[in-house]
XYZ file of C-alpha atoms in Angstrom:
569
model
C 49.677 -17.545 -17.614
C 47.735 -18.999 -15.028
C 49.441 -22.240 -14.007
C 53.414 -23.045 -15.533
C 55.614 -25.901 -15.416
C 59.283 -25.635 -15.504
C 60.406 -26.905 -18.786
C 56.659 -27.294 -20.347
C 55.403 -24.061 -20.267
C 56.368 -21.188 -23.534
C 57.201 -17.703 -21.681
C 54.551 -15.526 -21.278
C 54.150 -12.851 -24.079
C 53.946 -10.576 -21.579
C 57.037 -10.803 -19.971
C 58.952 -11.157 -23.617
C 57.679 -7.562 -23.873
C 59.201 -6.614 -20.712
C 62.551 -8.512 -21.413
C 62.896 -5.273 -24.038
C 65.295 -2.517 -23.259
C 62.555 -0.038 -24.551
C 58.926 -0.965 -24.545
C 56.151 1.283 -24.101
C 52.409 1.314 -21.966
C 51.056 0.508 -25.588
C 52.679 -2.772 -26.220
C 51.441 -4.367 -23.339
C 48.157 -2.979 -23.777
C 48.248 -4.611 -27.416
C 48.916 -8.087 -25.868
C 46.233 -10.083 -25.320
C 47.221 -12.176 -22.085
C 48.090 -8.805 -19.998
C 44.539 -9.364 -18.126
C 45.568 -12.863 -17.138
C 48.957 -11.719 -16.345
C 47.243 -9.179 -14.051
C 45.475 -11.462 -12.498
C 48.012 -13.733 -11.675
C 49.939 -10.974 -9.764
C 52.785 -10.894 -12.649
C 55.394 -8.717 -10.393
C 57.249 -7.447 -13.309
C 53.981 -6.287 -14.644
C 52.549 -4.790 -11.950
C 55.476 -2.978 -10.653
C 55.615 -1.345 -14.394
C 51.589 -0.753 -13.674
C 52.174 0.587 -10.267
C 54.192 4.227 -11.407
C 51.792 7.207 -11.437
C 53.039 7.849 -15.000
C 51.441 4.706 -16.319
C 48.331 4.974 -13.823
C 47.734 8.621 -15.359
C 48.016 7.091 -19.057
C 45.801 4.396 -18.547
C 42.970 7.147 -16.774
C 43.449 9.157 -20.121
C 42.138 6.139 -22.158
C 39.505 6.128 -19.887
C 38.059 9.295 -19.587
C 39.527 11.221 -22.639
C 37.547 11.064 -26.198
C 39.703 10.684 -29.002
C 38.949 11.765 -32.560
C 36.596 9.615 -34.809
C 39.139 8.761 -37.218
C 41.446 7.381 -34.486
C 42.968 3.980 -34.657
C 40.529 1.543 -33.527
C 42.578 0.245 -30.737
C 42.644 3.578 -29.210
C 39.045 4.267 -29.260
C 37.862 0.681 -28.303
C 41.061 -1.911 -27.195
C 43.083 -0.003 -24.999
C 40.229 1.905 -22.875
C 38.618 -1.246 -21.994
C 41.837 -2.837 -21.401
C 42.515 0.285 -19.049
C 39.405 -0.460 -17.256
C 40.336 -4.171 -16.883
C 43.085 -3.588 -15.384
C 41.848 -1.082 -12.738
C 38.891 -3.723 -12.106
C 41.546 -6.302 -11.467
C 41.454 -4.781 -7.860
C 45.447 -5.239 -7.604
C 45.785 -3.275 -4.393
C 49.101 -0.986 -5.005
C 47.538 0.143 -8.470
C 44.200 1.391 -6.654
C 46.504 2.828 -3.664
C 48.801 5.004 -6.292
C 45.585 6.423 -7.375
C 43.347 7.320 -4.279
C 46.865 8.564 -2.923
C 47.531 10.893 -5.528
C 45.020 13.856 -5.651
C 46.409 14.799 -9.280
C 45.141 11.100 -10.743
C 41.769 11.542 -8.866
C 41.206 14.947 -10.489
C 42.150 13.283 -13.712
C 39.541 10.717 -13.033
C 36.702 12.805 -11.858
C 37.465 15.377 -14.692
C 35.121 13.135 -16.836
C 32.260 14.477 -15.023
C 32.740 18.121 -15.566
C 30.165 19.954 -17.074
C 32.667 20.943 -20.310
C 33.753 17.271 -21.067
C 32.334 14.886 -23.474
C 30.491 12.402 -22.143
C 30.970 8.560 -24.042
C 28.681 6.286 -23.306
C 30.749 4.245 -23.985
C 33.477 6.126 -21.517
C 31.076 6.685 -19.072
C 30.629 2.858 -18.626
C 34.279 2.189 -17.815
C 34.514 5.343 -15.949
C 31.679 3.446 -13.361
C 33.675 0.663 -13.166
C 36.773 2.290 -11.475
C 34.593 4.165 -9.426
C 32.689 1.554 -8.383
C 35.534 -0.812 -7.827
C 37.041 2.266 -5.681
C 34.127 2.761 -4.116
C 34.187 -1.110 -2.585
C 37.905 -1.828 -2.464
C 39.167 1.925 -1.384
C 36.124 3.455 0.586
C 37.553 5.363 2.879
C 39.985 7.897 0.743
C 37.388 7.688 -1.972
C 34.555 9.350 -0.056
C 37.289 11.833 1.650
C 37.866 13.260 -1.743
C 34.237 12.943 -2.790
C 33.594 15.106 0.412
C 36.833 17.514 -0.049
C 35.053 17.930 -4.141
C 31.255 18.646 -3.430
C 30.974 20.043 -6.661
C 30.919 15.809 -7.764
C 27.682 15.086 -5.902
C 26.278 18.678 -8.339
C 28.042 17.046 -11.026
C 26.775 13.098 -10.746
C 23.987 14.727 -10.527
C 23.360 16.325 -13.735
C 24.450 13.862 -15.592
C 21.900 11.289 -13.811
C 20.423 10.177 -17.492
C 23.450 8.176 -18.163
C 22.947 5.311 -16.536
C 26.278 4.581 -15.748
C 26.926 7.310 -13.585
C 23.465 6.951 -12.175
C 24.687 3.846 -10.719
C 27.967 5.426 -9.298
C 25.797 8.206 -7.619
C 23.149 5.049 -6.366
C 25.890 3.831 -4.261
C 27.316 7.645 -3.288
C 24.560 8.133 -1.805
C 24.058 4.401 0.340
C 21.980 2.762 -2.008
C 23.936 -0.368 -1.990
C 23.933 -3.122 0.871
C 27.482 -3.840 0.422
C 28.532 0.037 0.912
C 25.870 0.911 3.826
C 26.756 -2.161 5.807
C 30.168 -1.601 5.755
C 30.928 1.900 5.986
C 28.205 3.702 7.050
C 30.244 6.336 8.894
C 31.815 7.519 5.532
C 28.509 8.277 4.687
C 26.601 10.286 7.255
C 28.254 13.529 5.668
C 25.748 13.375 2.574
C 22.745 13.379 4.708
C 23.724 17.521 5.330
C 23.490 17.548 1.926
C 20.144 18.160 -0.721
C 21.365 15.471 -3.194
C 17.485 13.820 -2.809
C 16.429 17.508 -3.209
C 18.808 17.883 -6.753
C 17.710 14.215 -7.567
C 14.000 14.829 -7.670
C 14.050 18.161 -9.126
C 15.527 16.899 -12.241
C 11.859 15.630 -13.107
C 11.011 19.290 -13.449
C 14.155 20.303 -15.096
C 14.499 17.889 -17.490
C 12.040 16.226 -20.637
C 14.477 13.106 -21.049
C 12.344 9.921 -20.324
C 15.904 8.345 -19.156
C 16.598 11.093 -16.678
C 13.247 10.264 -15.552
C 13.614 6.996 -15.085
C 16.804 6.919 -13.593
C 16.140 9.192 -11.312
C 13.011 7.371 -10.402
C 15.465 4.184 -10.177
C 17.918 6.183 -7.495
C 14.854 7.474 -5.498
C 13.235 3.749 -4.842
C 16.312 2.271 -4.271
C 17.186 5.004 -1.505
C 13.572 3.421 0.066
C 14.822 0.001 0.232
C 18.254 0.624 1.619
C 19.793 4.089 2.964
C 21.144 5.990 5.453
C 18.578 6.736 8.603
C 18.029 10.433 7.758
C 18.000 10.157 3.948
C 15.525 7.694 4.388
C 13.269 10.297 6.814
C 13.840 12.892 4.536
C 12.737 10.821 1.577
C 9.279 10.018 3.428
C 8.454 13.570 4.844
C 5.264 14.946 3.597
C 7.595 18.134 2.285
C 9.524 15.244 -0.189
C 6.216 13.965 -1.336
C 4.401 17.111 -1.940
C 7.461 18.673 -4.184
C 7.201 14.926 -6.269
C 3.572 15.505 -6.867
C 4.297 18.901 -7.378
C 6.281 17.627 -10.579
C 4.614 15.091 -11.752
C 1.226 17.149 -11.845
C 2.328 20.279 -13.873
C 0.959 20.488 -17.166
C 4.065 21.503 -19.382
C 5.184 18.288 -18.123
C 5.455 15.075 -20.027
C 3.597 12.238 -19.068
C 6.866 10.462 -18.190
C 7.655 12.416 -15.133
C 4.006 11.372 -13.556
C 4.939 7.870 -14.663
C 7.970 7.697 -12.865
C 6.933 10.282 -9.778
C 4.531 7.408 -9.021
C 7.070 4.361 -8.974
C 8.728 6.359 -6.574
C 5.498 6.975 -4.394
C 4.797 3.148 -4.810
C 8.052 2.237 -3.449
C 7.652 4.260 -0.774
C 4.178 2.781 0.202
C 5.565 -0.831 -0.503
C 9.089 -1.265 -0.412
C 9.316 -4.875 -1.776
C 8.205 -3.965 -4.834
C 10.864 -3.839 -7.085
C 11.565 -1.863 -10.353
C 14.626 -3.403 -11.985
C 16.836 -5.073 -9.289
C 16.695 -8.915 -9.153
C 14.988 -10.716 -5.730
C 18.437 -11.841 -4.342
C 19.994 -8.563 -4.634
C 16.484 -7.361 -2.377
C 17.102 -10.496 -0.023
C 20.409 -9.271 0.623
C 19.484 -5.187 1.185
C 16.774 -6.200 3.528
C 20.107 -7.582 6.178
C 21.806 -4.991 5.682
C 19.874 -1.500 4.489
C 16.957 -0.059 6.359
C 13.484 -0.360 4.449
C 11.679 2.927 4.558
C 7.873 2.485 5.400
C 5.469 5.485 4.668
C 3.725 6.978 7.730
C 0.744 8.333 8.379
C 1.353 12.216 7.303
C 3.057 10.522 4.393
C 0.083 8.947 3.171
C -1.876 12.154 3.890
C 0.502 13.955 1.909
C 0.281 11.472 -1.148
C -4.066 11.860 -0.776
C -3.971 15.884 -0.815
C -3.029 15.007 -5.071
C -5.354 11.931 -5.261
C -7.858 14.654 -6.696
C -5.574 15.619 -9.757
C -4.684 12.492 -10.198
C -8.341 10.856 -11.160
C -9.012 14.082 -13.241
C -6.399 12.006 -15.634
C -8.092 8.984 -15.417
C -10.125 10.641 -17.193
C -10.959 9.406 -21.222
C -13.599 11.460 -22.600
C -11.335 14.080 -23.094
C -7.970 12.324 -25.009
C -8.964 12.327 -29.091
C -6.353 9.809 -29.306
C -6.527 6.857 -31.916
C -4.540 3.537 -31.933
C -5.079 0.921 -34.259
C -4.861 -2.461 -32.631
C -5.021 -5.993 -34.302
C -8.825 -6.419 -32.931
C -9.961 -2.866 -34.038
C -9.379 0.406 -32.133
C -8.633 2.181 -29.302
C -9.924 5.593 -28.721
C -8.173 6.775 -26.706
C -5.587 4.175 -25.792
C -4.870 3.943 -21.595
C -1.368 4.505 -21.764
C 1.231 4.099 -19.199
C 0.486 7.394 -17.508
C -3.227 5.925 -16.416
C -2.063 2.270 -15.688
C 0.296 3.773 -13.117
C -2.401 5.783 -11.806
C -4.382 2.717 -11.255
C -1.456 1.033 -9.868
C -0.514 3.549 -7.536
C -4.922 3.225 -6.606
C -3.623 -0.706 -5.796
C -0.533 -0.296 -3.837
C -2.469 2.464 -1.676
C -5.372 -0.080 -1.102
C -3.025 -2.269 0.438
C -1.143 -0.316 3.074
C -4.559 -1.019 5.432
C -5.064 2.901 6.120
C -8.525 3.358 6.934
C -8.188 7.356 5.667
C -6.848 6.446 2.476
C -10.163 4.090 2.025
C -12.326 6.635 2.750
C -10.218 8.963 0.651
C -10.806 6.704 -2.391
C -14.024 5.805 -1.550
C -15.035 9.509 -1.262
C -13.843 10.376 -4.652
C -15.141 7.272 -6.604
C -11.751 5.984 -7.357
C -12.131 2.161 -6.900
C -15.441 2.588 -9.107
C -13.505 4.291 -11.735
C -10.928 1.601 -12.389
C -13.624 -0.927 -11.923
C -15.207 1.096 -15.097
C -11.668 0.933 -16.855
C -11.226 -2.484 -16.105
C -14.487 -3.651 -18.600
C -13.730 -0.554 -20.766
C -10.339 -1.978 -21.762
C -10.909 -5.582 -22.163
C -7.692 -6.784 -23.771
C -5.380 -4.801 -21.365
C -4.105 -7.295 -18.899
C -1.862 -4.980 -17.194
C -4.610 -3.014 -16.304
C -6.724 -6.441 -15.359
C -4.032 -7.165 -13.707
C -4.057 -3.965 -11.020
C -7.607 -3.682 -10.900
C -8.189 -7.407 -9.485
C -5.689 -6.551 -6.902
C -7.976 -3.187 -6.270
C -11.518 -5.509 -5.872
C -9.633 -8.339 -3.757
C -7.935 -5.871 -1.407
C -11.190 -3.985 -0.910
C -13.148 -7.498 -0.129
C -10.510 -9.014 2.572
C -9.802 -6.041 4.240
C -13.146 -6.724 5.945
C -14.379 -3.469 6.624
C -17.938 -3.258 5.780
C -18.132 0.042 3.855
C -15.372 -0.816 1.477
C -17.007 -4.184 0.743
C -20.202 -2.287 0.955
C -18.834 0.125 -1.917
C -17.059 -1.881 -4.468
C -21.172 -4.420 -4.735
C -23.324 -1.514 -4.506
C -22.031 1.590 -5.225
C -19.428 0.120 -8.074
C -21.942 -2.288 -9.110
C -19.408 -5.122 -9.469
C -21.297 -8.114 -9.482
C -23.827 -6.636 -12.376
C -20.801 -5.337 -14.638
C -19.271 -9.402 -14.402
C -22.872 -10.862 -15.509
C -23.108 -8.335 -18.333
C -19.619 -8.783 -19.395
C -20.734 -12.787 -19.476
C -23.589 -12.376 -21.338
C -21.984 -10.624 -23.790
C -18.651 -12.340 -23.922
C -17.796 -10.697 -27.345
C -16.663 -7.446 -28.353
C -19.703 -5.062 -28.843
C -20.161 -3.266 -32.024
C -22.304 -0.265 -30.944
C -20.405 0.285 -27.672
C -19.537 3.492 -26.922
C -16.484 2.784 -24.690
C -12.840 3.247 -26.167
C -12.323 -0.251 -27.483
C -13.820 -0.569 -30.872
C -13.676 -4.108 -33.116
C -12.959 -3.628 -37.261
C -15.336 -3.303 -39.473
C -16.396 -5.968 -41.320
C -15.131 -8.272 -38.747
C -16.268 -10.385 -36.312
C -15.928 -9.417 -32.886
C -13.709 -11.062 -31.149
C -13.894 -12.789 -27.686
C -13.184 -9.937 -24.728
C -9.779 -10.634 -23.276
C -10.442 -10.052 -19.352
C -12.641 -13.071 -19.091
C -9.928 -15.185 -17.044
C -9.604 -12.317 -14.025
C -13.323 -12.002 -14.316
C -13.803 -15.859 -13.875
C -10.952 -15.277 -11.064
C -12.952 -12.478 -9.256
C -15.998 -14.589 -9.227
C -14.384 -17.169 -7.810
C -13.023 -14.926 -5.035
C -16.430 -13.529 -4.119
C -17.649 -17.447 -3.719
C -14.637 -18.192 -1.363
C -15.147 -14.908 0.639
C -19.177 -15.891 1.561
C -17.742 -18.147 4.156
C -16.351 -15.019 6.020
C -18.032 -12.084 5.375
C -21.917 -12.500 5.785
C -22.526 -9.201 3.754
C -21.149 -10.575 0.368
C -23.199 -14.002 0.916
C -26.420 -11.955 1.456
C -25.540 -9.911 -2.108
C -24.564 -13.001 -3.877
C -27.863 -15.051 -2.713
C -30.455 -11.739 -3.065
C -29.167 -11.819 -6.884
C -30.805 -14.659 -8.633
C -29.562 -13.966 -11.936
C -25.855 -14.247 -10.345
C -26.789 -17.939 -8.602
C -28.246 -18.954 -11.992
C -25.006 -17.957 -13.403
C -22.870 -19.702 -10.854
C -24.484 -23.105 -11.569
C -24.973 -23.333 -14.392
C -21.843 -21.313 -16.508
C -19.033 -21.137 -13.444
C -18.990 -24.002 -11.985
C -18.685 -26.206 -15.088
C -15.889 -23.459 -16.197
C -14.241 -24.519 -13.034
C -14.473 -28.250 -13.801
C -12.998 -27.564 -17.104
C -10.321 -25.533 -16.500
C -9.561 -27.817 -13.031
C -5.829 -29.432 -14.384
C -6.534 -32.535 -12.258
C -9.271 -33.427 -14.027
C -7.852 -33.628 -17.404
C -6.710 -36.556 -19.321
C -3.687 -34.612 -21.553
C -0.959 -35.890 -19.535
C -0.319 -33.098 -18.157
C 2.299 -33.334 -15.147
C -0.123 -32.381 -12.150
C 2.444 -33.649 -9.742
C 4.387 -30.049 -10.460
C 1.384 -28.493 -8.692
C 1.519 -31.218 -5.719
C 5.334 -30.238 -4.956
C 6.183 -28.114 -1.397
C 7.690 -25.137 -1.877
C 10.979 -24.272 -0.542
C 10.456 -21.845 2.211
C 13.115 -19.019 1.303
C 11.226 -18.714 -2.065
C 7.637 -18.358 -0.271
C 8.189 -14.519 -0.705
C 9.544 -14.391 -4.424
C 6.421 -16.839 -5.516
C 3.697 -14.590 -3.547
C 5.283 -11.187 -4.422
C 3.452 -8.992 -6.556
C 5.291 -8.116 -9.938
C 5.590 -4.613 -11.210
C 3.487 -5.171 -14.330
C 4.169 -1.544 -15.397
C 7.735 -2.499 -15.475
C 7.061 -5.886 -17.856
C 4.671 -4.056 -19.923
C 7.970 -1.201 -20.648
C 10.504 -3.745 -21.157
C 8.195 -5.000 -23.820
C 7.785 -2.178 -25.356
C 11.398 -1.738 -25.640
C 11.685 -5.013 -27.328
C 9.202 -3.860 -29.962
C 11.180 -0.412 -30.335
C 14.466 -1.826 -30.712
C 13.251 -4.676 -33.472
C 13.487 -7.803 -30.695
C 9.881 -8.935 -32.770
C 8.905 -8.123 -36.039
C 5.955 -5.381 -36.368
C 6.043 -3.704 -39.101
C 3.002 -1.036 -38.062
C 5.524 0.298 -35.666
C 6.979 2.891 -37.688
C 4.022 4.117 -38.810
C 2.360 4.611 -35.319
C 5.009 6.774 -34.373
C 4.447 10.593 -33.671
C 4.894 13.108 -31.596
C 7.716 12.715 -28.693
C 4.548 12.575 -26.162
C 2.717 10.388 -28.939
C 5.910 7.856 -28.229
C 6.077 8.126 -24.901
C 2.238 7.170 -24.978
C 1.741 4.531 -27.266
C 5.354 2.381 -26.330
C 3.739 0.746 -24.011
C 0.068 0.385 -26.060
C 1.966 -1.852 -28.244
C 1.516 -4.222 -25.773
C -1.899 -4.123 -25.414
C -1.939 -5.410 -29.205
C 0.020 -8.230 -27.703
C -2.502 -8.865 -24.409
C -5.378 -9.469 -26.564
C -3.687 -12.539 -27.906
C -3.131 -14.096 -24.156
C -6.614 -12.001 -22.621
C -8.161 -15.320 -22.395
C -5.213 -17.346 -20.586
C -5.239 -14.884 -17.733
C-alpha cells in the first residue's frame, strides 16, 4: 500500500502471501498490488526479489517465448509484471543482476541470432536495458564491451524498434547518457557500428530497417560522441550513403531515408520523430554535428543522379485521385529529393549554388511545383527553395530563379488560369466529365508574390524585373492587392479573435514557432493513418500493388487529402 494507518488499514495482499510457509515467484506475480508494494520499498518483498534465483525467473518471462497455447498469464501478465518490477529501479535488484555475469548472459541471450524475437518481448527487453543503461552505467557498458558480439547483434536486429532504441543510446545518442558518462563510451568510437548501421540500407529491403536506421544515424548528428560525430560527417560516410541509396536493385525507401540522414547532417535542428524539448535538452548536453565544406562536396558529386529521378517522363505510373489523375504520382522518393534541394539551399555555400544552378535544379522543382498543383508538401519545399534563393542576395541566384526559371511568368499563367487544365500535358489530369477544379497551390503562389513585393525594397534587381513586366504590375493592382485586403484577418467583421495575433511570444518558444517542420515526416505519419484504418477510404485496398507500388503511393494518399486544403495554404 502506499500510505497505512495502524488500526485502519487491511494488510497488504502482498504480504498475506508472504505470511505462507510455501509460496512461490508466481503468486506474487498473480497479485495485483506487487507493483505498488515495489514501489513502496516492501522489505519482505524485495528481499524475496533480491535472490538470483528469483532475478533469473523473472529474466525468463522476459526474454523466453512460450508456446501459443500457454496460459494467458504467462504469455502476457507475468512478463510485463517482470518488466515492472525491474523498471521499479529498486537498487539491490538491478545490483544482483549487473553483478552476476550468468543473469546478464540470460538477458542478452534475447538478442542472439537463434532466438525468437517478440515484439512484444523485445519491448520489455528495452526497458531493462534501458533502465540499466541509466541507473547501472558503468557495469552495463563493461559487459557490453567484454560481449562485442552485442553491438553485431543490436545491430541486426535494428528493424525492431525496440532494440533500435537500446542501440540509439549504446552508441551516445541520448543527452542523459553522453552527459553523464561519456568516458564509458569512448570505447565504441574504435568500433564500425556507424559503418554496420548504414550498410544495413544495402543489406536489407525492410522499409522499417530503413527507417530506423535512418532514425539512429540523425540522432547520432544531434548528439554523440566527438569522433562518431567526425566520422559520421567525413566525405568517406557520405559517399558509401549515396552509394546505397543510388543503386538500382534498391527500393525507393533506402534513397528516402539515405536523404533524412544527409538532411540532418546539413541541418541538425531538423527533427524526424523526437519532440522539441527532448532537442532543447540534447543541444546542453550532446554536440550538434555541422557538415563541412568537403562534406557538402561529397553530398554534390551525387546531385547528378539524383535529378535524373526527378525525372517524370519516364514513370508509367497511374493514381487515381478524387480530382482526376496523376500520371505519374511524385512520390516520397522525389519530395525528398526536393527537400534535400531546400535544406542544401540553406546552408549559404556558394559551391552548392552554383552546383544547383549549373544543373538546372532550382528550375526543375520550380517546374514540379505548377506540375503538381494539389501537393502541398511539395509547395511546401519548393517556396522554401524560391525564398532562400531571393534573400541570400547574391545576384546570380536571384538572377536565375526570374530569368532562367522564369518564375514570375509561370505565377501569372498559373493566375490566369486558376483552374485545372483539361488539355495539359503535365501529370495532373481532372475527370472526365467534370469540371475542373480550382488548382490547389494558389495560397504559396499568392505567398511568393507577396515575398517578391517585400524583397524590391532590398534588392534593386527584383524591383527592375517586377516594374519592366507590365502584365505582372497590372496583376498586382488590380488581383493581389485586393486578395490581400480580403484575406487581411483585421479587416474582417466575423469576430474573429485578432487579439491572438497581437500577443508577444514567449522567447524560449521563438525557435519551436520559426522552425521548419519535416513535412516528409507529416505527410508518412498520414499515410500510416490511412494504412492502418485511422480514416475511412475505402479505394485503399484497391490501390494497393506491388511492395514498391506501396512504398510509392503511401504517401500519394495524401496528396488526395492536400487538394482538399490546396487553397488554405
Amino acid at each position: 500500500m502506499f500510505w497505512r494507518m495502524t488500526g485502519l488499514s487491511a494488510a497488504s495482499p502482498v504480504d498475506t502471501i508472504l505470511d505462507k510457509e510455501n509460496f512461490t515467484l508466481e503468486e506474487l506475480l498473480d497479485e495485483d498490488e506487487i507493483i505498488q508494494e515495489c514501489k513502496a520499498l516492501n522489505t519482505r518483498l524485495i528481499n524475496f526479489l533480491r535472490d538470483k534465483s528469483q532475478v533469473e525467473q523473472l529474466l525468463r518471462y522476459i526474454v523466453e517465448n512460450v508456446p501459443e497455447d500457454s496460459e494467458k498469464k504467462r504469455s502476457f501478465k507475468f512478463p510485463f509484471i517482470a518488466c515492472e518490477i525491474f523498471t521499479c529501479e529498486i537498487d539491490i535488484i538491478l545490483r544482483t543482476l549487473v553483478e552476476d555475469v550468468e543473469l546478464m548472459d540470460l538477458l542478452f541471450s534475447f538478442v542472439k541470432p537463434d532466438h525468437p524475437h517478440s515484439t512484444l518481448l523485445a519491448g520489455y527487453f528495452s526497458k531493462v536495458v534501458i533502465c540499466l543503461m541509466l541507473r547501472k552505467t558503468a557495469p552495463l557498458m563493461n559487459y557490453v564491451q567484454e560481449h562485442p558480439d552485442i553491438v553485431v547483434q543490436l545491430v541486426d536486429l535494428i528493424g525492431i524498434t525496440s532494440i533500435m532504441e537500446v542501440l540509439m543510446r549504446l552508441i551516445g545518442a541520448d543527452e542523459t547518457i553522453y552527459s553523464n558518462f561519456a568516458d564509458t563510451l569512448q570505447w565504441l568510437e574504435s568500433t564500425d557500428v556507424l559503418e554496420m548501421i548504414v550498410d544495413k540500407f544495402s543489406s536489407s529491403d525492410s522499409p522499417e530497417v530503413h527507417a530506423n536506421a535512418a532514425e539512429i544515424l540523425s540522432a547520432v548528428t544531434r548528439c554523440a560522441p566527438p569522433a562518431l560525430a567526425a566520422k559520421i560527417c567525413s566525405p568517406s560516410f557520405v559517399g558509401r550513403l549515396f552509394r546505397h541509396a543510388l543503386e538500382e536493385s534498391r527500393s525507393k525507401s533506402v534513397l528516402v531515408h539515405s536523404l533524412s540522414v544527409c538532411i540532418s547532417l546539413l541541418d541538425p535542428k531538423r527533427l524526424a520523430s523526437a519532440s522539441y524539448q527532448a532537442f532543447k535538452s540534447n543541444l546542453s548536453h550532446g554536440t550538434l554535428v555541422t557538415a563541412s565544406p568537403e562534406t557538402v562536396d561529397g553530398m554534390l558529386e551525387s546531385l547528378g543522379a539524383l535529378l535524373k529521378l526527378l525525372d517524370i517522363t519516364s514513370s508509367e505510373n497511374v493514381l487515381p485521385t478524387t480530382y482526376g489523375c496523376l500520371r505519374p504520382p511524385l512520390g516520397k522518393h522525389r519530395l525528398k529529393i526536393v527537400e534535400f534541394i531546400s535544406v542544401l539551399l540553406t546552408i549559404g555555400s556558394e559551391i552548392a549554388e552554383k552546383e544547383l544552378i549549373s544543373q538546372s535544379a532550382i528550375k526543375h522543382c520550380i517546374d514540379l511545383f505548377f506540375q503538381y498543383p494539389y501537393n502541398n508538401f511539395l509547395h511546401h519545399h519548393v517556396e522554401n527553395i524560391i525564398v532562400s534563393c531571393l534573400e541570400v542576395k547574391r545576384n546570380q541566384l536571384i538572377d536565375h530563379v526570374l530569368n532562367d526559371c522564369g518564375l514570375v511568368g509561370k505565377v501569372l499563367a498559373a493566375e490566369k488560369k486558376s483552374s485545372l487544365s483539361v488539355d495539359s500535358n503535365g501529370p495532373t489530369l481532372p475527370s472526365e466529365g467534370k469540371e475542373p477544379p480550382r488548382i490547389g497551390n494558389m495560397g504559396h503562389i499568392t505567398r511568393i508574390a507577396n515575398k517578391l513585393i517585400q524583397l524590391t525594397n532590398s534588392s534593386s534587381m527584383i524591383q527592375n524585373h517586377l516594374q519592366e513586366n507590365s502584365e505582372w504590375s497590372e496583376w498586382q493592382t488590380g488581383v493581389l492587392v485586393r486578395r490581400n485586403e480580403v484575406e487581411n484577418v483585421y479587416h474582417w467583421a466575423c469576430g474573429r479573435p485578432t487579439s491572438l495575433h497581437d500577443r508577444g511570444r514567449d522567447s524560449d518558444d521563438d525557435d519551436y514557432r520559426d522552425r521548419d517542420y519535416d513535412v516528409a515526416a507529416l505527410a508518412n505519419n498520414l499515410s500510416q493513418a490511412f494504412r492502418y484504418g485511422i480514416y475511412s477510404n475505402d479505394d485503399i485496398e484497391e490501390a494497393q500493388g506491388s511492395h514498391e507500388r506501396d512504398d510509392e503511393m503511401d504517401f500519394l494518399q495524401a496528396e488526395s487529402c492536400a487538394s482538399v486544403s490546396g487553397c488554405l495554404l
